PDB file of C-alpha atoms in Angstrom:
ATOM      1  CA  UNK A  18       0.000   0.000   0.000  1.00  0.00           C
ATOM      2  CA  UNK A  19       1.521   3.615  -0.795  1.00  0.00           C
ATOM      3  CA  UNK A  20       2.402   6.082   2.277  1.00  0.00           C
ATOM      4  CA  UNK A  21       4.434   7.585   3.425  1.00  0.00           C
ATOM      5  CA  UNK A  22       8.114   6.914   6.062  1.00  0.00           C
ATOM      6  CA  UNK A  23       8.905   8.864   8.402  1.00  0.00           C
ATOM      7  CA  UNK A  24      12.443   8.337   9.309  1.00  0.00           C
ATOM      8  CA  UNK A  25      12.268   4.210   9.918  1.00  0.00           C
ATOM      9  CA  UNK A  26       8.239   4.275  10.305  1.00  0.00           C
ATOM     10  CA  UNK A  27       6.086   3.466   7.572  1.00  0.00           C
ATOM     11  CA  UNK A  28       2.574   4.831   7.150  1.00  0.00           C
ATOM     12  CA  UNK A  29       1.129   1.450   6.429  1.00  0.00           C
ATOM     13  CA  UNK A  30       3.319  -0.946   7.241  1.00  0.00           C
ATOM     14  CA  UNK A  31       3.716   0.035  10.799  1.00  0.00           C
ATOM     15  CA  UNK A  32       0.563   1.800  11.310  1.00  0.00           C
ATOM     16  CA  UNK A  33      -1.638   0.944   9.208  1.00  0.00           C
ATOM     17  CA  UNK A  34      -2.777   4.457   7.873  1.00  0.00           C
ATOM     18  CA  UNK A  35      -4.019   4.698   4.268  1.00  0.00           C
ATOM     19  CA  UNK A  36      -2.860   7.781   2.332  1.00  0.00           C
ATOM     20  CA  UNK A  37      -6.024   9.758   1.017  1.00  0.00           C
ATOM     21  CA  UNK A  38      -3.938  12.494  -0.246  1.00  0.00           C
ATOM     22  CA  UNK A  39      -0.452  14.672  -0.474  1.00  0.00           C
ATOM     23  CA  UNK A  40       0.367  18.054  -0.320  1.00  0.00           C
ATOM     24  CA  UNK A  41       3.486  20.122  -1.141  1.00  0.00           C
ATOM     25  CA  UNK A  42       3.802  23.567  -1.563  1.00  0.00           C
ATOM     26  CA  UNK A  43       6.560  25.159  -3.377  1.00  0.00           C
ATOM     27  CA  UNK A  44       9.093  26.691  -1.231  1.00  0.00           C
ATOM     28  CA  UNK A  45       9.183  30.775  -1.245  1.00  0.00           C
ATOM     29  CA  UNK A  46      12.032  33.132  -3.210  1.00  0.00           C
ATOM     30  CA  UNK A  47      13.531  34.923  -0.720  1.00  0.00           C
ATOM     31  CA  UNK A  48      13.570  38.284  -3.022  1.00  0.00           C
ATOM     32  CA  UNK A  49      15.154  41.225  -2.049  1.00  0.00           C
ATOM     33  CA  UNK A  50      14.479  44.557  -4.391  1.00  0.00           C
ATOM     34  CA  UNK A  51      16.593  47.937  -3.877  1.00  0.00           C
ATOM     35  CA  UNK A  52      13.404  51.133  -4.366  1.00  0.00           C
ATOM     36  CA  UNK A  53      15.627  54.029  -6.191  1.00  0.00           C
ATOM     37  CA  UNK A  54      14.383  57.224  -5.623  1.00  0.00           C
ATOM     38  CA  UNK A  55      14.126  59.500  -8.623  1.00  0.00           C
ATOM     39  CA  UNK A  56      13.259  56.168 -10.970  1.00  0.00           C
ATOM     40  CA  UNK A  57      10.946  53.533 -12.381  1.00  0.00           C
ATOM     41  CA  UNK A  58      10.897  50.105 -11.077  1.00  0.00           C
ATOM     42  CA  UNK A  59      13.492  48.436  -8.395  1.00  0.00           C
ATOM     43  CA  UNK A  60      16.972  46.665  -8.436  1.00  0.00           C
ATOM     44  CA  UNK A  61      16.451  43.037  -8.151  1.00  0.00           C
ATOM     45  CA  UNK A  62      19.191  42.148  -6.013  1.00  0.00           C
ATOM     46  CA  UNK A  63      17.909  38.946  -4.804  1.00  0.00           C
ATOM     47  CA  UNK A  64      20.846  36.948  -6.580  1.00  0.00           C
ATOM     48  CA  UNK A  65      23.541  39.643  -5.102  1.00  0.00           C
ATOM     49  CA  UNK A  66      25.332  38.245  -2.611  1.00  0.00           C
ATOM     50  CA  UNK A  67      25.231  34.401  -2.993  1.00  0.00           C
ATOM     51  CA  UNK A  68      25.054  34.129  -6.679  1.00  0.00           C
ATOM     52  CA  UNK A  69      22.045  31.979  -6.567  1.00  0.00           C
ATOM     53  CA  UNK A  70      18.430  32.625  -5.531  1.00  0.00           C
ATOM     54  CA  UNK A  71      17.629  31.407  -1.460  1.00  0.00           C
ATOM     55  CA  UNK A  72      14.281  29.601  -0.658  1.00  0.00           C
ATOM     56  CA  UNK A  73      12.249  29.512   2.949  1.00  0.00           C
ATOM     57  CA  UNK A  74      11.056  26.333   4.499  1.00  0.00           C
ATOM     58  CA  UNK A  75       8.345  24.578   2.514  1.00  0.00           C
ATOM     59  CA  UNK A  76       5.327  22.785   4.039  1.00  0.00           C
ATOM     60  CA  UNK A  77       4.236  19.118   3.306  1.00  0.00           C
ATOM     61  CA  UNK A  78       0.459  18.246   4.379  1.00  0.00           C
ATOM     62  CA  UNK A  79      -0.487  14.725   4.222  1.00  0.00           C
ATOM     63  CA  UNK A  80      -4.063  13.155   5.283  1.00  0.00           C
ATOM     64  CA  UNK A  81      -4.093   9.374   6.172  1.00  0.00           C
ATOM     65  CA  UNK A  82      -7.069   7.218   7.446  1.00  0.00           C
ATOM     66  CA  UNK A  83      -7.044   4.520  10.309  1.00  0.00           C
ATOM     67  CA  UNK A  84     -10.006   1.882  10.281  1.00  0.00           C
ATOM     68  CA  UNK A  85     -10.790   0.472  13.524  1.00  0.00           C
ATOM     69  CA  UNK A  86     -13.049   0.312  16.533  1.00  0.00           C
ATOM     70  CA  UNK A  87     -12.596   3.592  18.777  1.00  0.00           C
ATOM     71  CA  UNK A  88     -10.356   1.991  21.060  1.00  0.00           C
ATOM     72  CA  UNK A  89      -7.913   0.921  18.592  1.00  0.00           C
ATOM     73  CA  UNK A  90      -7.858   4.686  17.307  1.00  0.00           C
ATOM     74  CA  UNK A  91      -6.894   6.131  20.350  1.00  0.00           C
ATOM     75  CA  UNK A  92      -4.196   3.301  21.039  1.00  0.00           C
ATOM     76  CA  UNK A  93      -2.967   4.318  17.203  1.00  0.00           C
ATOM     77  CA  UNK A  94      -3.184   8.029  17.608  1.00  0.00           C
ATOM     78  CA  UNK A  95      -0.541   7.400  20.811  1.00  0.00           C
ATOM     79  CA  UNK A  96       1.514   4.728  18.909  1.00  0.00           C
ATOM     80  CA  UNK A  97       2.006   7.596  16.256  1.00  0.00           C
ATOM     81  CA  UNK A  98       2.469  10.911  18.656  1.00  0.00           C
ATOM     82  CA  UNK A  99       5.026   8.494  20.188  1.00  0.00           C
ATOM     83  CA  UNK A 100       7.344   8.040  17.232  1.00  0.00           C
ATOM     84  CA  UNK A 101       6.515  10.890  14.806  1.00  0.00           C
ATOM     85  CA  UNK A 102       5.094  14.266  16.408  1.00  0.00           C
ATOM     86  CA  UNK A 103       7.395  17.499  17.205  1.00  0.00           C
ATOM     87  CA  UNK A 104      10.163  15.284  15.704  1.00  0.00           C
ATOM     88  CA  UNK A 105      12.785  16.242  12.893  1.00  0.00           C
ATOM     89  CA  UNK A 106      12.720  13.221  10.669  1.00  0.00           C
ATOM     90  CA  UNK A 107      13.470  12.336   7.296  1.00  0.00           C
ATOM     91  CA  UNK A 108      10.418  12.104   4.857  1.00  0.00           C
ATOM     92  CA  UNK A 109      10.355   9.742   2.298  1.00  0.00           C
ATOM     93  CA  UNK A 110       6.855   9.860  -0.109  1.00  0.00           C
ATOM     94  CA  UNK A 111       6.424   5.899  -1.822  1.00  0.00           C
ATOM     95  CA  UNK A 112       5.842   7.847  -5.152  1.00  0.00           C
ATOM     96  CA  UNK A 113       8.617   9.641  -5.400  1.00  0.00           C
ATOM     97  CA  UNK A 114      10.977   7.293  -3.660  1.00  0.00           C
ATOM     98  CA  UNK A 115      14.710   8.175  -4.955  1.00  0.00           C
ATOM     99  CA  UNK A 116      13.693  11.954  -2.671  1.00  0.00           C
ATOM    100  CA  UNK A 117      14.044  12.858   0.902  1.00  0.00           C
ATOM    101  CA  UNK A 118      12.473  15.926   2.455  1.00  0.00           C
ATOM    102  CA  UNK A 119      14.400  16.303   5.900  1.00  0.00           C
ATOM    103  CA  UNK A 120      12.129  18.410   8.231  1.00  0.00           C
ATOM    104  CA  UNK A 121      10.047  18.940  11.690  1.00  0.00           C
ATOM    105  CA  UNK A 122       7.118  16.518  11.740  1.00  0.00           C
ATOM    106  CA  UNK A 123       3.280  17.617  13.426  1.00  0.00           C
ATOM    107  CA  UNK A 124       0.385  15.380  14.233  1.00  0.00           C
ATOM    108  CA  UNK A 125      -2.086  18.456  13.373  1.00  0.00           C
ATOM    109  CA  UNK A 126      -5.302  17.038  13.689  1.00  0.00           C
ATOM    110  CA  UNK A 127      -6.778  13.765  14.404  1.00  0.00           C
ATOM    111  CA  UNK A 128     -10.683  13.345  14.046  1.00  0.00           C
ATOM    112  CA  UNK A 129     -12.265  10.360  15.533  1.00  0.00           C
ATOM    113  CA  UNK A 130     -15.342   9.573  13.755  1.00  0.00           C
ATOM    114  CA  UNK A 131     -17.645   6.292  13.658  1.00  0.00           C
ATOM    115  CA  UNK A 132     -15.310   2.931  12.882  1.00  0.00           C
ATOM    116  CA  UNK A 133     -12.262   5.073  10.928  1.00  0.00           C
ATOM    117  CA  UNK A 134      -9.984   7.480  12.295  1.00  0.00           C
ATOM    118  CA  UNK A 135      -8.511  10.746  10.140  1.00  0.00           C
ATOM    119  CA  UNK A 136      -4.978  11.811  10.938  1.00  0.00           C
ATOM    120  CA  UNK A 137      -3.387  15.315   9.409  1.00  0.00           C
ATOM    121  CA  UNK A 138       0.261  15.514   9.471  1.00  0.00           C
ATOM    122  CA  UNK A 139       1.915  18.218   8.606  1.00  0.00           C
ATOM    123  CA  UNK A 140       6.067  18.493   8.113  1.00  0.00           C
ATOM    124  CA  UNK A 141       7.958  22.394   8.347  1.00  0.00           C
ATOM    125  CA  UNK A 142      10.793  20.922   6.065  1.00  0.00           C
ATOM    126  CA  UNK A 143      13.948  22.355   4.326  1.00  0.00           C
ATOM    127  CA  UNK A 144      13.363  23.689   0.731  1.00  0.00           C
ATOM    128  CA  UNK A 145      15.003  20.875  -1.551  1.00  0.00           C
ATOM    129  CA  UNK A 146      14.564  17.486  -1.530  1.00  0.00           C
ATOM    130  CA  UNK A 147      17.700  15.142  -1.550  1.00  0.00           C
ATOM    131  CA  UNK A 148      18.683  12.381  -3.799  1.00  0.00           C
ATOM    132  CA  UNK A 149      20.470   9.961  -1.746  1.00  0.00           C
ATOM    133  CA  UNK A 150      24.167  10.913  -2.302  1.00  0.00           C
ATOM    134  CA  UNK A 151      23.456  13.092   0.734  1.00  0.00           C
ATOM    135  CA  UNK A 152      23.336  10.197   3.284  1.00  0.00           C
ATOM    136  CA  UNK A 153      26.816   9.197   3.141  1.00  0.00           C
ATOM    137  CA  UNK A 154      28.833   8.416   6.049  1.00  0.00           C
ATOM    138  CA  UNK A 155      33.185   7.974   6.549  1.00  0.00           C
ATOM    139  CA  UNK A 156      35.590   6.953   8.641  1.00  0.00           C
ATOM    140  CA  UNK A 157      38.986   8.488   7.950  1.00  0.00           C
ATOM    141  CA  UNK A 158      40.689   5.595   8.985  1.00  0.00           C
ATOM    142  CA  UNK A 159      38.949   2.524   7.476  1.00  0.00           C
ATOM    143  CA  UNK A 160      38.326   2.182   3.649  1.00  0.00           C
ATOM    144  CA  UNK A 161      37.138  -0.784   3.608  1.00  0.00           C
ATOM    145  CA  UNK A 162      33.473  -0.336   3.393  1.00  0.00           C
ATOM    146  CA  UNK A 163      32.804   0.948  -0.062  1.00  0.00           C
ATOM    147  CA  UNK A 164      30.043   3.481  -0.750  1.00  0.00           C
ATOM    148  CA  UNK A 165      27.441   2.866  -3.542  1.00  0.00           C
ATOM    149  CA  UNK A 166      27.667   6.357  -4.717  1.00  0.00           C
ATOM    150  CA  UNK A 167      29.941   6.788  -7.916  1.00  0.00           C
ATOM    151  CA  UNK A 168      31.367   9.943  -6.109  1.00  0.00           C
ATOM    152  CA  UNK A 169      32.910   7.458  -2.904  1.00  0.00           C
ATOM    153  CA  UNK A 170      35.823   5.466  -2.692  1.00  0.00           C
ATOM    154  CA  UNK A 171      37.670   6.613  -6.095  1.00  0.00           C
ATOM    155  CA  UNK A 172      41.148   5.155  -6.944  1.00  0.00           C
ATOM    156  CA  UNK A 173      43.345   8.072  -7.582  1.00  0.00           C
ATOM    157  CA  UNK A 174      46.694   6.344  -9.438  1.00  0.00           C
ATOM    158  CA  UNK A 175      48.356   9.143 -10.595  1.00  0.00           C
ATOM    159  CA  UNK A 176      45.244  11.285 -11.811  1.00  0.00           C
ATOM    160  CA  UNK A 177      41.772  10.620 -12.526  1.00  0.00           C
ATOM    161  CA  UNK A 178      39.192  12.886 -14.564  1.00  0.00           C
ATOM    162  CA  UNK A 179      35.688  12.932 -12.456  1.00  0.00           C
ATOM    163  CA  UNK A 180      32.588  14.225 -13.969  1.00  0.00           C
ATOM    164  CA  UNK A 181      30.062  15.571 -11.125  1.00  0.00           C
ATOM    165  CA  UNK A 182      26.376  15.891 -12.294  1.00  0.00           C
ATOM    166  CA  UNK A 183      24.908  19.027 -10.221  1.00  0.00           C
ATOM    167  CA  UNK A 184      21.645  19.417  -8.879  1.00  0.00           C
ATOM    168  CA  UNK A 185      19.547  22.574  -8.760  1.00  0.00           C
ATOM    169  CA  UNK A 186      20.830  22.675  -4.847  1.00  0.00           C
ATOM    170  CA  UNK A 187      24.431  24.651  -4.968  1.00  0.00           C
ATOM    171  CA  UNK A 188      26.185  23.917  -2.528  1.00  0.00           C
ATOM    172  CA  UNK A 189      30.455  23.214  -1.412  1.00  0.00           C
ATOM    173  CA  UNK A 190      30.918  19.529  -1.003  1.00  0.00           C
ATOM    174  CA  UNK A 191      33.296  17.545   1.129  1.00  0.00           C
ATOM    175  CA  UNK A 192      36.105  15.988  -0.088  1.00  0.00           C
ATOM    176  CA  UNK A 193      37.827  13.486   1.160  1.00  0.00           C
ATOM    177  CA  UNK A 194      41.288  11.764   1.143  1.00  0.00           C
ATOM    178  CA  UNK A 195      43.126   9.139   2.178  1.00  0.00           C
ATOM    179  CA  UNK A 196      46.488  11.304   1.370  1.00  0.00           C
ATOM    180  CA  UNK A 197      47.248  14.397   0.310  1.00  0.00           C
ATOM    181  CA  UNK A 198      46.611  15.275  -3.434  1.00  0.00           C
ATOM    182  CA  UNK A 199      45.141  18.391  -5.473  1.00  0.00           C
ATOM    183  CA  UNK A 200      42.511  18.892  -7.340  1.00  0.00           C
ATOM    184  CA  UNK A 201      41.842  21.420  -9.953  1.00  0.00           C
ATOM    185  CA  UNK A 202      38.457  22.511 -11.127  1.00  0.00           C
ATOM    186  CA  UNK A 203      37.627  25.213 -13.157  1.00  0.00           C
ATOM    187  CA  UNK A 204      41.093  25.923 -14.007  1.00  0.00           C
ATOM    188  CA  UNK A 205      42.240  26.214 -11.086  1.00  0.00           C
ATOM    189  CA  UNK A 206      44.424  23.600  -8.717  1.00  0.00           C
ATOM    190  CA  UNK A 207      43.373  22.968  -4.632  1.00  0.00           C
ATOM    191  CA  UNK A 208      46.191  21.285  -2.154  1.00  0.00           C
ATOM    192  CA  UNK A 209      43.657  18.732  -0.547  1.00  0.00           C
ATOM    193  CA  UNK A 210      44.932  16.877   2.757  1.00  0.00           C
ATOM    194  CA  UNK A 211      44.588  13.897   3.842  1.00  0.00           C
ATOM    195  CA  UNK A 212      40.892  13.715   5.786  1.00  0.00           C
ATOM    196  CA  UNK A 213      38.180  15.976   5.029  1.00  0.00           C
ATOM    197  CA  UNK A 214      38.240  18.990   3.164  1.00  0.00           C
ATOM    198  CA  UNK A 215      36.095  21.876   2.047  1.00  0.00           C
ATOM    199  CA  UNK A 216      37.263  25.003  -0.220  1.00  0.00           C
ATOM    200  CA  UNK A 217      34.960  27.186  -0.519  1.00  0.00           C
ATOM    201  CA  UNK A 218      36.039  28.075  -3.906  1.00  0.00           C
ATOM    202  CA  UNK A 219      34.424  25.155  -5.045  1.00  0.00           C
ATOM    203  CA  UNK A 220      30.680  25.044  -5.496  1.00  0.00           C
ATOM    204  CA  UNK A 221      28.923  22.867  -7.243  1.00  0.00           C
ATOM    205  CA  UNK A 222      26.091  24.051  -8.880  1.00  0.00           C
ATOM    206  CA  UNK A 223      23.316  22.913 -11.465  1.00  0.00           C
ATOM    207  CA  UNK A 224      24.828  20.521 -14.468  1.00  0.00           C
ATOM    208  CA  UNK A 225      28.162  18.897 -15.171  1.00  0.00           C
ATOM    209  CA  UNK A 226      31.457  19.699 -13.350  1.00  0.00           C
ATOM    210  CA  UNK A 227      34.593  18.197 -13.598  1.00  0.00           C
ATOM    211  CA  UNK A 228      37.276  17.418 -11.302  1.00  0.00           C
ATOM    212  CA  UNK A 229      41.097  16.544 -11.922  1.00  0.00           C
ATOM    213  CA  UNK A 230      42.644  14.432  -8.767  1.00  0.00           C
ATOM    214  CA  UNK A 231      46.742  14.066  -9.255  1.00  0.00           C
ATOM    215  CA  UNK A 232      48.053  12.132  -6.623  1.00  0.00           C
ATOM    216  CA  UNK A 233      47.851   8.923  -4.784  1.00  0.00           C
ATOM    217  CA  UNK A 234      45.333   7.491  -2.616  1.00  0.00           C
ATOM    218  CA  UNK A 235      41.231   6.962  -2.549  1.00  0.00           C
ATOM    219  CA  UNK A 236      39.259  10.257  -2.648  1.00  0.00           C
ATOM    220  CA  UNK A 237      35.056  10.714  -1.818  1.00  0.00           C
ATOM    221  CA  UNK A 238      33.585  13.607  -3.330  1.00  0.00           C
ATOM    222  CA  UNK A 239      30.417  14.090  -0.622  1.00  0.00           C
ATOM    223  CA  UNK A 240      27.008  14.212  -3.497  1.00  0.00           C
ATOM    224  CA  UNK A 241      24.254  16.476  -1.811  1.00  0.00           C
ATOM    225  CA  UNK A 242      21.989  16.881  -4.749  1.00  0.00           C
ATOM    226  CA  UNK A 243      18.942  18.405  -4.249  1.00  0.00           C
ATOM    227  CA  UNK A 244      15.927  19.527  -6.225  1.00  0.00           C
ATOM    228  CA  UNK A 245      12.747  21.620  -5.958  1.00  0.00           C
TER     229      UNK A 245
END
């Protein structure tokens, strides 16, 4: 049955809610116009400072049913307050499954009516969803466990040419290494240590990027795609 998970909670499989409907509203510009006195219109300068336009929070609304005698309803509505409500959790909708909305969760209403129960939950999340390159964990000492993600646990013999897909999300990535190399992207060459390192001269933004490792050693490039 679709639904919806809420972190490791599924809203059928562990509760037995049936979906009736889903709601997601687009996440809000945050504009900022410049009023010059003396002449027409405004300066749009919404873009001016980060290079790239900034979103608020965006709200997800979802209404499930419960069938059951009234007892079981109120024993359900607890079972759910319990795991889900005032919680930040990660949101995963069945129908758009290779997505995760990572936000505060609400029980906001549940009516009790004759042998079904109606729950309203409502989620304050962040304004992209995330593919699953975001969910990425590493130990600097042990690489061992390799990552599924084409962007972990690359073999770096010398050099190696990596192309990076970007999402609509910019954002400046992680990279990791088991020794010390460089990297150059956009024309321009990084000293990367070994461990974990971010330089904020590299963003990656929407479409295809490429990175140039020379060195020795296993690099992870951290993937934290997101979309609208």
């Amino acid at each position: 049955m679709e639904g919806v998970k809420f972190d490791d909670f599924h809203s059928y499989a562990d509760f037995g809610l049936i979906l009736n409907y889903v709601s997601i509203s687009p996440p809000e510009p945050k504009t900022h116009y410049a009023e010059i006195a003396g002449a027409d219109g405004s300066i749009d300068l919404t873009e001016a400072l980060t290079g790239d336009v900034k979103y608020k929070n965006r709200t997800l609304e979802f209404s499930f049913t419960y069938k059951g005698n009234h007892s079981n309803q109120l024993s359900e509505y607890t079972k759910i307050g319990k795991y889900i409500h005032g919680r930040n959790m990660k949101i995963i909708i069945d129908s758009d499954s290779n997505y995760y909305y990572q936000g505060r969760v609400e029980i906001s209403k549940c009516e009790h009516q004759p042998g079904i129960c109606i729950f309203d939950i409502s989620c304050n999340v962040e304004p992209y969803k995330y593919d699953f390159g975001d969910d990425w964990l590493w130990d600097p000492f042990d690489f061992e466990e390799g990552f599924i993600n084409e962007l972990r646990n690359l073999n770096v013999n010398g050099t190696l040419d990596v192309l990076v897909i970007g999402h609509r999300k910019r954002y400046i990535p992680w990279i990791t290494c088991s020794a010390a190399m460089s990297v150059t992207y956009n024309g321009i060459t990084y000293s990367l240590k070994a461990g974990k390192n971010k330089i904020f001269d590299i963003a990656i933004s929407e479409g295809e990027q490429r990175f140039l490792f020379m060195g020795y050693g296993v690099v992870s490039i951290e993937n934290k795609g997101g979309e609208l």
